[in-house]
Short mmCIF file of C-alpha atoms in Angstrom, two decimals:
data_model
loop_
_atom_site.label_atom_id
_atom_site.label_comp_id
_atom_site.label_asym_id
_atom_site.label_seq_id
_atom_site.Cartn_x
_atom_site.Cartn_y
_atom_site.Cartn_z
CA MET B 1 -3.53 28.29 7.27
CA GLN B 2 -5.25 27.25 10.49
CA GLN B 3 -8.65 27.66 8.84
CA LEU B 4 -7.48 25.59 5.85
CA THR B 5 -6.20 22.86 8.17
CA GLU B 6 -9.50 22.75 10.06
CA TRP B 7 -11.44 22.54 6.77
CA LEU B 8 -9.21 19.71 5.54
CA GLN B 9 -9.60 17.87 8.85
CA SER B 10 -13.38 18.09 8.48
CA LEU B 11 -13.23 16.86 4.88
CA ASN B 12 -10.88 14.05 5.87
CA GLY B 13 -13.21 12.99 8.64
CA LEU B 14 -16.07 12.95 6.16
CA VAL B 15 -14.38 10.90 3.42
CA TRP B 16 -12.96 8.45 5.97
CA GLY B 17 -16.25 8.23 7.85
CA VAL B 18 -18.68 5.34 8.22
CA PRO B 19 -19.82 5.32 4.54
CA MET B 20 -16.21 4.85 3.32
CA ILE B 21 -15.55 2.12 5.87
CA VAL B 22 -18.71 0.32 4.76
CA LEU B 23 -17.80 0.75 1.07
CA ILE B 24 -14.27 -0.59 1.47
CA LEU B 25 -15.03 -3.48 3.80
CA GLY B 26 -18.33 -4.22 2.08
CA THR B 27 -16.76 -4.40 -1.38
CA GLY B 28 -13.99 -6.68 -0.16
CA PHE B 29 -16.41 -8.95 1.70
CA TYR B 30 -18.76 -9.08 -1.30
CA LEU B 31 -15.89 -10.09 -3.58
CA GLN B 32 -14.72 -12.72 -1.08
CA LEU B 33 -18.23 -14.21 -1.06
CA ARG B 34 -18.54 -14.15 -4.85
CA LEU B 35 -15.12 -15.79 -5.16
CA GLY B 36 -15.98 -18.46 -2.61
CA PHE B 37 -13.17 -17.13 -0.37
CA MET B 38 -10.68 -18.21 -3.04
CA PRO B 39 -8.00 -15.70 -1.94
CA LEU B 40 -8.02 -17.02 1.64
CA ARG B 41 -8.07 -20.66 0.51
CA ASN B 42 -5.11 -20.14 -1.81
CA ILE B 43 -2.56 -18.30 0.32
CA GLY B 44 -0.10 -21.20 0.05
CA TYR B 45 -0.70 -21.40 -3.70
CA GLY B 46 -0.16 -17.65 -3.89
CA PHE B 47 3.31 -17.93 -2.34
CA ARG B 48 4.18 -20.70 -4.81
CA MET B 49 3.03 -18.48 -7.68
CA ILE B 50 5.23 -15.65 -6.39
CA TRP B 51 8.21 -17.99 -6.68
CA LYS B 52 7.09 -19.14 -10.11
CA SER B 53 6.63 -15.55 -11.26
CA ARG B 54 10.38 -14.96 -10.93
CA SER B 55 11.01 -16.98 -14.10
CA VAL B 56 8.02 -16.25 -16.33
CA ASP B 57 8.89 -16.43 -20.05
CA ALA B 58 10.00 -12.97 -21.15
CA LYS B 59 8.09 -13.53 -24.39
CA GLU B 60 4.87 -13.11 -22.44
CA HIS B 61 3.08 -9.79 -22.83
CA GLY B 62 4.58 -7.16 -20.55
CA ASP B 63 7.67 -5.11 -19.75
CA ILE B 64 8.85 -6.72 -16.48
CA SER B 65 8.34 -10.05 -14.73
CA PRO B 66 5.21 -10.49 -12.55
CA TYR B 67 7.60 -10.88 -9.61
CA ALA B 68 9.21 -7.50 -10.38
CA ALA B 69 5.71 -6.05 -10.76
CA LEU B 70 4.75 -7.41 -7.32
CA MET B 71 7.93 -6.00 -5.80
CA THR B 72 7.16 -2.64 -7.42
CA ALA B 73 3.68 -2.74 -5.88
CA LEU B 74 5.15 -3.79 -2.52
CA SER B 75 7.75 -1.04 -2.77
CA ALA B 76 4.88 1.44 -2.79
CA THR B 77 2.85 -0.26 -0.04
CA VAL B 78 5.57 -1.31 2.41
CA GLY B 79 6.47 2.16 3.61
CA THR B 80 5.91 4.60 6.44
CA GLY B 81 2.42 3.14 6.88
CA ASN B 82 3.97 -0.06 8.20
CA ILE B 83 5.90 1.82 10.89
CA ALA B 84 4.37 5.24 11.52
CA GLY B 85 0.89 4.35 10.22
CA VAL B 86 0.44 1.32 12.48
CA ALA B 87 1.72 3.31 15.45
CA THR B 88 -0.71 6.15 14.72
CA ALA B 89 -3.62 3.70 14.47
CA ILE B 90 -2.78 2.28 17.91
CA ALA B 91 -2.09 5.70 19.45
CA VAL B 92 -5.52 7.01 18.39
CA GLY B 93 -7.68 3.88 18.17
CA GLY B 94 -6.03 1.68 20.79
CA PRO B 95 -4.69 -1.88 20.33
CA GLY B 96 -8.04 -2.95 18.84
CA ALA B 97 -7.16 -0.99 15.68
CA VAL B 98 -4.71 -3.76 14.80
CA PHE B 99 -7.59 -6.27 14.64
CA TRP B 100 -9.44 -4.06 12.15
CA MET B 101 -6.28 -3.76 10.10
CA TRP B 102 -6.33 -7.56 9.89
CA MET B 103 -9.95 -7.56 8.78
CA THR B 104 -9.20 -4.90 6.18
CA ALA B 105 -6.37 -7.06 4.84
CA LEU B 106 -8.33 -10.31 4.77
CA VAL B 107 -11.19 -8.84 2.77
CA GLY B 108 -8.69 -6.63 0.96
CA MET B 109 -6.99 -9.66 -0.54
CA ALA B 110 -10.12 -10.18 -2.65
CA THR B 111 -10.20 -6.48 -3.51
CA LYS B 112 -6.54 -6.47 -4.56
CA TYR B 113 -7.03 -9.69 -6.54
CA ALA B 114 -9.95 -8.19 -8.49
CA GLU B 115 -8.05 -4.94 -9.10
CA VAL B 116 -5.12 -6.77 -10.66
CA VAL B 117 -7.27 -9.17 -12.68
CA LEU B 118 -9.16 -6.27 -14.26
CA ALA B 119 -5.99 -4.23 -14.78
CA VAL B 120 -4.33 -7.03 -16.77
CA LYS B 121 -7.55 -8.00 -18.56
CA TYR B 122 -8.20 -4.47 -19.83
CA ARG B 123 -4.66 -3.14 -20.23
CA GLU B 124 -3.51 -1.68 -23.51
CA LYS B 125 -0.38 -0.38 -25.23
CA ASN B 126 0.35 3.32 -25.17
CA ALA B 127 1.87 5.40 -27.95
CA LYS B 128 5.37 4.19 -26.99
CA GLY B 129 4.38 0.52 -27.20
CA GLN B 130 4.43 0.02 -23.40
CA TRP B 131 1.75 -1.95 -21.56
CA VAL B 132 -0.35 0.28 -19.33
CA GLY B 133 -3.30 -0.53 -17.12
CA GLY B 134 -5.05 0.11 -13.85
CA PRO B 135 -8.52 1.26 -12.76
CA MET B 136 -8.68 4.02 -15.38
CA TYR B 137 -8.19 1.54 -18.21
CA ALA B 138 -10.46 -1.07 -16.61
CA ILE B 139 -13.21 1.55 -16.39
CA LYS B 140 -12.64 2.86 -19.93
CA ASN B 141 -12.30 -0.54 -21.65
CA GLY B 142 -14.53 -2.58 -19.37
CA LEU B 143 -17.45 -0.24 -18.69
CA GLY B 144 -17.40 1.74 -21.92
CA ALA B 145 -17.47 5.36 -23.05
CA ASN B 146 -20.29 6.42 -20.74
CA TRP B 147 -18.04 5.77 -17.76
CA ARG B 148 -14.93 7.59 -18.97
CA TRP B 149 -15.62 10.43 -16.56
CA LEU B 150 -15.07 7.96 -13.70
CA ALA B 151 -11.75 6.84 -15.20
CA THR B 152 -10.69 10.47 -15.53
CA ALA B 153 -11.65 11.16 -11.92
CA PHE B 154 -9.48 8.28 -10.71
CA ALA B 155 -6.50 9.43 -12.77
CA ILE B 156 -6.80 13.01 -11.50
CA PHE B 157 -7.05 11.95 -7.86
CA GLY B 158 -4.19 9.47 -8.28
CA GLY B 159 -2.03 11.93 -10.19
CA PHE B 160 -2.23 14.52 -7.41
CA ALA B 161 -2.24 12.05 -4.51
CA GLY B 162 1.10 10.68 -5.66
CA PHE B 163 2.93 13.96 -5.09
CA GLY B 164 1.60 14.09 -1.54
CA ILE B 165 1.60 10.56 -0.20
CA GLY B 166 4.21 9.14 -2.57
CA ALA B 167 6.84 11.88 -2.76
CA MET B 168 6.63 14.70 -0.22
CA VAL B 169 5.29 12.80 2.79
CA GLN B 170 7.73 9.90 2.35
CA ALA B 171 10.72 12.21 1.89
CA ASN B 172 9.66 14.16 4.97
CA GLY B 173 9.53 10.92 6.95
CA ILE B 174 13.08 10.07 5.89
CA SER B 175 14.55 13.51 6.62
CA SER B 176 12.78 13.68 10.01
CA ALA B 177 14.02 10.21 10.98
CA MET B 178 17.60 11.00 9.93
CA HIS B 179 17.56 14.32 11.79
CA SER B 180 16.12 12.77 14.95
CA ALA B 181 18.46 9.76 15.03
CA PHE B 182 21.68 11.13 13.54
CA GLY B 183 21.31 14.93 13.65
CA LEU B 184 21.51 15.14 9.83
CA GLN B 185 20.22 18.41 8.37
CA THR B 186 16.99 17.99 6.43
CA TRP B 187 18.37 19.64 3.28
CA VAL B 188 21.24 17.13 3.20
CA SER B 189 18.80 14.23 3.45
CA GLY B 190 16.61 15.87 0.83
CA LEU B 191 19.50 16.23 -1.61
CA VAL B 192 20.61 12.61 -1.16
CA ILE B 193 17.05 11.28 -1.55
CA ALA B 194 16.47 13.43 -4.64
CA VAL B 195 19.67 12.20 -6.32
CA LEU B 196 18.90 8.54 -5.55
CA THR B 197 15.31 8.97 -6.72
CA ALA B 198 16.42 10.56 -9.98
CA ALA B 199 18.89 7.74 -10.62
CA VAL B 200 16.03 5.23 -10.49
CA VAL B 201 12.83 6.88 -11.71
CA LEU B 202 14.41 8.50 -14.78
CA GLY B 203 14.92 4.96 -16.06
CA GLY B 204 11.18 4.18 -15.96
CA ILE B 205 9.45 0.96 -14.92
CA THR B 206 12.29 -1.34 -16.02
CA ARG B 207 14.76 0.29 -13.64
CA ILE B 208 12.18 0.74 -10.87
CA GLY B 209 11.29 -2.96 -11.12
CA ALA B 210 14.95 -4.02 -11.13
CA VAL B 211 15.67 -1.99 -7.97
CA ALA B 212 12.44 -3.07 -6.26
CA GLU B 213 12.94 -6.81 -6.77
CA LYS B 214 16.34 -6.58 -5.05
CA LEU B 215 15.62 -4.02 -2.34
CA VAL B 216 12.09 -4.93 -1.17
CA PRO B 217 12.70 -8.57 -0.08
CA SER B 218 15.92 -7.57 1.70
CA MET B 219 14.35 -4.68 3.60
CA CYS B 220 11.37 -6.80 4.67
CA VAL B 221 13.61 -9.57 5.99
CA VAL B 222 15.89 -7.17 7.90
CA TYR B 223 12.94 -5.32 9.44
CA ILE B 224 11.23 -8.56 10.46
CA LEU B 225 14.45 -9.75 12.13
CA CYS B 226 14.62 -6.48 14.10
CA VAL B 227 10.99 -6.84 15.22
CA LEU B 228 11.61 -10.48 16.17
CA TRP B 229 14.30 -9.17 18.51
CA VAL B 230 11.71 -6.94 20.18
CA LEU B 231 9.19 -9.79 20.39
CA GLY B 232 11.87 -12.14 21.74
CA THR B 233 12.70 -9.65 24.48
CA PHE B 234 9.05 -9.45 25.57
CA TYR B 235 7.99 -12.96 24.50
CA THR B 236 6.04 -13.57 27.73
CA GLU B 237 3.72 -10.69 26.79
CA ILE B 238 2.78 -12.00 23.34
CA PRO B 239 -0.32 -14.05 24.39
CA ALA B 240 -1.64 -11.13 26.44
CA ALA B 241 -1.00 -8.77 23.51
CA PHE B 242 -3.10 -10.86 21.14
CA ALA B 243 -5.86 -11.06 23.75
CA LEU B 244 -5.76 -7.28 24.25
CA ILE B 245 -5.94 -6.61 20.49
CA VAL B 246 -8.99 -8.84 20.05
CA ARG B 247 -10.75 -7.64 23.22
CA GLU B 248 -10.25 -3.93 22.49
CA ALA B 249 -11.53 -4.39 18.91
CA PHE B 250 -15.06 -4.84 20.32
CA SER B 251 -15.01 -2.72 23.46
CA PRO B 252 -13.94 0.87 24.22
CA THR B 253 -10.32 1.32 25.31
CA ALA B 254 -10.06 3.12 28.62
CA ALA B 255 -7.67 6.00 29.17
CA VAL B 256 -4.37 4.75 30.60
CA GLY B 257 -1.03 6.51 31.02
CA GLY B 258 -0.69 8.98 28.17
CA PHE B 259 -3.41 7.25 26.10
CA ALA B 260 -6.58 9.35 26.00
CA GLY B 261 -9.00 6.45 25.47
CA SER B 262 -10.86 5.36 22.35
CA THR B 263 -14.27 4.16 21.18
CA VAL B 264 -14.90 1.04 19.13
CA LEU B 265 -15.83 3.20 16.14
CA MET B 266 -12.50 5.02 16.38
CA ALA B 267 -10.64 1.70 16.55
CA ILE B 268 -12.46 0.55 13.41
CA ARG B 269 -11.93 3.84 11.60
CA MET B 270 -8.21 4.01 12.40
CA GLY B 271 -7.67 0.33 11.65
CA VAL B 272 -9.39 0.56 8.27
CA ALA B 273 -7.88 3.94 7.27
CA ARG B 274 -4.33 3.03 8.30
CA GLY B 275 -4.75 -0.48 6.85
CA ILE B 276 -5.74 0.95 3.47
CA PHE B 277 -2.98 3.56 3.74
CA SER B 278 -0.51 0.71 4.21
CA ASN B 279 -1.67 -2.07 1.85
CA GLU B 280 -3.62 0.11 -0.64
CA ALA B 281 -6.27 -2.57 -1.24
CA GLY B 282 -9.16 -0.62 -2.68
CA LEU B 283 -7.06 2.18 -4.16
CA GLY B 284 -6.35 0.25 -7.38
CA THR B 285 -2.65 1.10 -7.45
CA ALA B 286 -1.33 -2.49 -7.54
CA GLY B 287 -3.09 -3.05 -10.85
CA ILE B 288 -1.08 -0.20 -12.39
CA ALA B 289 2.16 -2.05 -11.60
CA GLN B 290 0.91 -5.55 -12.42
CA ALA B 291 -0.36 -4.39 -15.82
CA ALA B 292 3.29 -4.02 -16.84
CA GLY B 293 4.02 -7.63 -15.80
CA GLN B 294 4.95 -10.31 -18.33
CA SER B 295 1.80 -12.39 -18.12
CA LYS B 296 -1.06 -13.07 -20.48
CA ASP B 297 -3.23 -14.57 -17.73
CA PRO B 298 -5.05 -11.98 -15.59
CA VAL B 299 -5.83 -14.53 -12.86
CA PHE B 300 -2.19 -15.57 -12.46
CA SER B 301 -1.28 -11.90 -12.07
CA GLY B 302 -4.17 -11.42 -9.65
CA ILE B 303 -3.04 -14.28 -7.42
CA VAL B 304 0.50 -12.90 -7.32
CA GLY B 305 -0.83 -9.39 -6.71
CA MET B 306 -3.19 -10.29 -3.86
CA MET B 307 -0.26 -11.65 -1.86
CA GLY B 308 1.06 -8.11 -1.55
CA THR B 309 -1.79 -7.33 0.86
CA PHE B 310 -1.05 -10.43 2.93
CA ILE B 311 2.67 -9.66 3.13
CA ASP B 312 2.20 -5.97 3.85
CA THR B 313 -0.48 -6.12 6.54
CA ILE B 314 -0.78 -9.63 7.95
CA ILE B 315 2.98 -10.02 8.23
CA VAL B 316 4.77 -6.64 8.38
CA CYS B 317 2.07 -4.46 10.00
CA THR B 318 1.18 -7.17 12.50
CA MET B 319 4.77 -7.41 13.64
CA THR B 320 4.98 -3.64 14.12
CA GLY B 321 1.71 -3.63 16.08
CA LEU B 322 2.79 -6.53 18.29
CA ALA B 323 6.14 -4.86 19.01
CA ILE B 324 4.35 -1.70 20.18
CA VAL B 325 1.85 -3.60 22.34
CA VAL B 326 4.17 -6.20 23.94
CA SER B 327 6.74 -3.55 24.86
CA GLY B 328 4.03 -1.66 26.75
CA VAL B 329 4.75 1.69 25.06
CA TRP B 330 1.37 1.89 23.28
CA SER B 331 -0.10 3.88 26.18
CA SER B 332 2.81 6.35 26.43
CA GLY B 333 0.95 9.14 24.63
CA ALA B 334 3.42 9.16 21.74
CA SER B 335 2.31 8.59 18.15
CA GLY B 336 3.69 7.80 14.71
CA ALA B 337 7.33 6.90 14.23
CA VAL B 338 8.15 8.12 17.75
CA LEU B 339 5.96 5.38 19.23
CA SER B 340 7.56 2.71 17.03
CA THR B 341 10.99 4.03 18.05
CA GLN B 342 10.06 3.63 21.72
CA SER B 343 9.24 -0.04 21.18
CA PHE B 344 12.63 -0.64 19.53
CA GLU B 345 14.44 1.28 22.27
CA ALA B 346 12.64 -0.71 24.96
CA ALA B 347 14.19 -3.91 23.58
CA MET B 348 17.45 -2.48 22.21
CA PRO B 349 18.44 0.48 24.43
CA GLY B 350 20.89 2.87 22.83
CA PHE B 351 20.69 1.62 19.26
CA GLY B 352 17.06 0.64 18.65
CA LYS B 353 16.27 4.16 17.47
CA TYR B 354 18.99 3.94 14.82
CA LEU B 355 17.68 0.65 13.45
CA LEU B 356 14.16 2.06 13.32
CA ALA B 357 15.34 5.23 11.56
CA ILE B 358 17.20 3.24 8.91
CA SER B 359 14.23 0.91 8.40
CA LEU B 360 11.88 3.86 8.04
CA ALA B 361 14.21 5.53 5.56
CA VAL B 362 14.50 2.47 3.32
CA PHE B 363 10.77 1.73 3.50
CA ALA B 364 9.91 5.32 2.60
CA PHE B 365 12.43 5.44 -0.25
CA THR B 366 10.96 2.37 -1.93
CA THR B 367 7.50 3.92 -1.57
CA ILE B 368 8.79 7.00 -3.43
CA LEU B 369 9.87 4.73 -6.29
CA GLY B 370 6.62 2.77 -6.51
CA TRP B 371 4.38 5.82 -6.35
CA ALA B 372 6.50 7.57 -8.97
CA TYR B 373 5.34 4.92 -11.43
CA TYR B 374 1.71 5.11 -10.27
CA GLY B 375 1.59 8.88 -10.57
CA GLU B 376 3.27 8.86 -13.96
CA LYS B 377 0.76 6.39 -15.38
CA CYS B 378 -2.16 8.43 -14.08
CA TRP B 379 -0.85 11.51 -15.89
CA ASN B 380 0.03 9.34 -18.88
CA TYR B 381 -3.63 8.38 -19.10
CA LEU B 382 -4.72 12.01 -18.90
CA VAL B 383 -2.26 13.66 -21.32
CA GLY B 384 -0.23 10.87 -22.94
CA PRO B 385 3.47 9.81 -22.83
CA VAL B 386 4.58 13.41 -23.42
CA CYS B 387 4.22 13.93 -19.66
CA GLU B 388 6.82 11.34 -18.65
CA LYS B 389 10.06 13.35 -18.51
CA PRO B 390 8.47 16.51 -17.05
CA PHE B 391 6.66 14.39 -14.47
CA ARG B 392 9.83 12.60 -13.40
CA LEU B 393 11.67 15.90 -12.97
CA LEU B 394 8.76 17.36 -10.98
CA TRP B 395 8.72 14.20 -8.88
CA VAL B 396 12.37 14.60 -7.95
CA ALA B 397 11.73 18.26 -7.08
CA GLY B 398 8.74 17.20 -4.95
CA VAL B 399 10.94 14.75 -3.07
CA PHE B 400 13.46 17.45 -2.17
CA THR B 401 10.72 19.91 -1.20
CA GLY B 402 9.00 17.36 1.01
CA ALA B 403 12.23 16.67 2.86
CA VAL B 404 12.74 20.27 3.95
CA VAL B 405 9.25 21.65 4.70
CA THR B 406 6.56 20.99 7.31
CA LEU B 407 3.87 18.75 5.90
CA ASP B 408 0.91 18.73 8.28
CA VAL B 409 -1.41 19.95 5.53
CA ALA B 410 0.15 17.61 2.93
CA TRP B 411 -0.69 14.62 5.15
CA LEU B 412 -4.34 15.67 5.30
CA VAL B 413 -4.55 16.32 1.55
CA ALA B 414 -2.87 13.01 0.70
CA ASP B 415 -5.10 11.05 3.07
CA THR B 416 -8.20 12.68 1.58
CA LEU B 417 -7.09 12.04 -2.00
CA ASN B 418 -6.47 8.39 -1.12
CA ALA B 419 -10.13 8.07 -0.17
CA LEU B 420 -11.24 9.88 -3.32
CA MET B 421 -9.11 7.47 -5.40
CA ALA B 422 -10.84 4.53 -3.78
CA ILE B 423 -14.38 5.57 -4.73
CA PRO B 424 -14.08 5.26 -8.56
CA ASN B 425 -12.04 2.08 -8.18
CA LEU B 426 -14.51 0.37 -5.84
CA ILE B 427 -17.46 1.30 -8.06
CA SER B 428 -15.72 -0.29 -11.06
CA LEU B 429 -14.88 -3.42 -9.06
CA LEU B 430 -18.53 -3.93 -8.14
CA LEU B 431 -19.75 -3.33 -11.69
CA LEU B 432 -17.09 -5.55 -13.27
CA SER B 433 -17.18 -8.30 -10.64
CA PRO B 434 -18.93 -10.75 -13.05
CA VAL B 435 -15.86 -10.55 -15.31
CA VAL B 436 -13.57 -11.35 -12.37
CA ILE B 437 -15.74 -14.31 -11.31
CA LYS B 438 -15.84 -15.80 -14.82
CA LEU B 439 -12.09 -15.48 -15.37
CA THR B 440 -11.44 -17.05 -11.97
CA LYS B 441 -13.73 -20.01 -12.60
CA ASP B 442 -12.16 -20.62 -16.02
CA TYR B 443 -8.64 -20.47 -14.57
CA PHE B 444 -9.26 -22.95 -11.77
CA ALA B 445 -11.25 -25.24 -14.05
CA ALA B 446 -8.24 -25.36 -16.38
CA LYS B 447 -5.94 -25.85 -13.37
CA GLN B 448 -8.01 -28.79 -12.18
CA ALA B 449 -7.86 -30.25 -15.67
CA GLY B 450 -4.06 -30.05 -15.49
CA GLN B 451 -3.62 -27.19 -17.91
CA LYS B 452 -2.22 -24.68 -15.39
#
């Protein structure tokens, strides 16, 4: 097992090395340039479209509203990465990692926009009459038969990655948090999570979307209020925290306290890897959810979809990072959820750890729901709708298993598969970028003419 772990660590270091960082950031920056920085110029418009998407005509093509589709995508992205992932990035890469998370998100908005546009543009109906889409369909229908191998590769990586990062790892995070904060046995947590998961995922995208559109906004608001408490307690440190984040993004972070020190390259690597882990821009997953949305306009769906990256990283991850830095615990030597817990406890002694544990549990549970849909659609692409019920039952079993076993290896496998998912998706985005540009120009030309 030790030899396997070492091999996986080497592979993970390779796939998340400099070439992957360049590919992810480079693709996002290229798309931002080609789009004339449209995603950044239309953040306010994006929020208005989110509100509008709540009441899209149900006669539009799709199974759920674009708003429910966005909440489903956010349910998968706003998870342990926003709490444990940000903390790990800071613990290994220093405060400067937060800056590179921002950069990943800002260019990632263009990446996420393009992913959703292509997913809706090239979606199709499956044998059960349901709308399905995502990178595999964009590759198959947009690039043609010669590229089907790339679509298959994405679906295989996504289908297996889901069980790791979407089911087992998230359930393990919940059971660990509940055991640490409340002394609850992991098998009890596992059983509860499995039952709740079954109650939702067995109902398919309609039920997942209905739960997500109610649970996701509430959990984000409650978590943000908790973090505001931490920031309010240490409000005098906020300017210095921002200065430290920016300064350490471009210079090595010296060893201090329990922090071992970090290079600029490590700050970049951790910021990009944890940023992608959190907002999933570049993985193509958001397009899978948005393809089920009731919209016949790919650009409208893309604008709604790109806001998921902004909400996830620029708002939620930033608040977690600031809480860790302003409270001074970033150099304690702790990592992951433990480090985030320390920041809450520093501001709310005695009960901060309970609030953090509950937040982590809810975040992770919604991620289980969102990734259940992603994984199912990947296998649906590979073998057809016949996989749906068996997949859902296996998913529930994976959730229980993840809650009760040690998952050091699963983390490495999931992280590696995330990178392997990104490669086919990013290649297709670059090759199909002219389609995205044309659709975008047509949409905003019609908007300027008063037709949107």
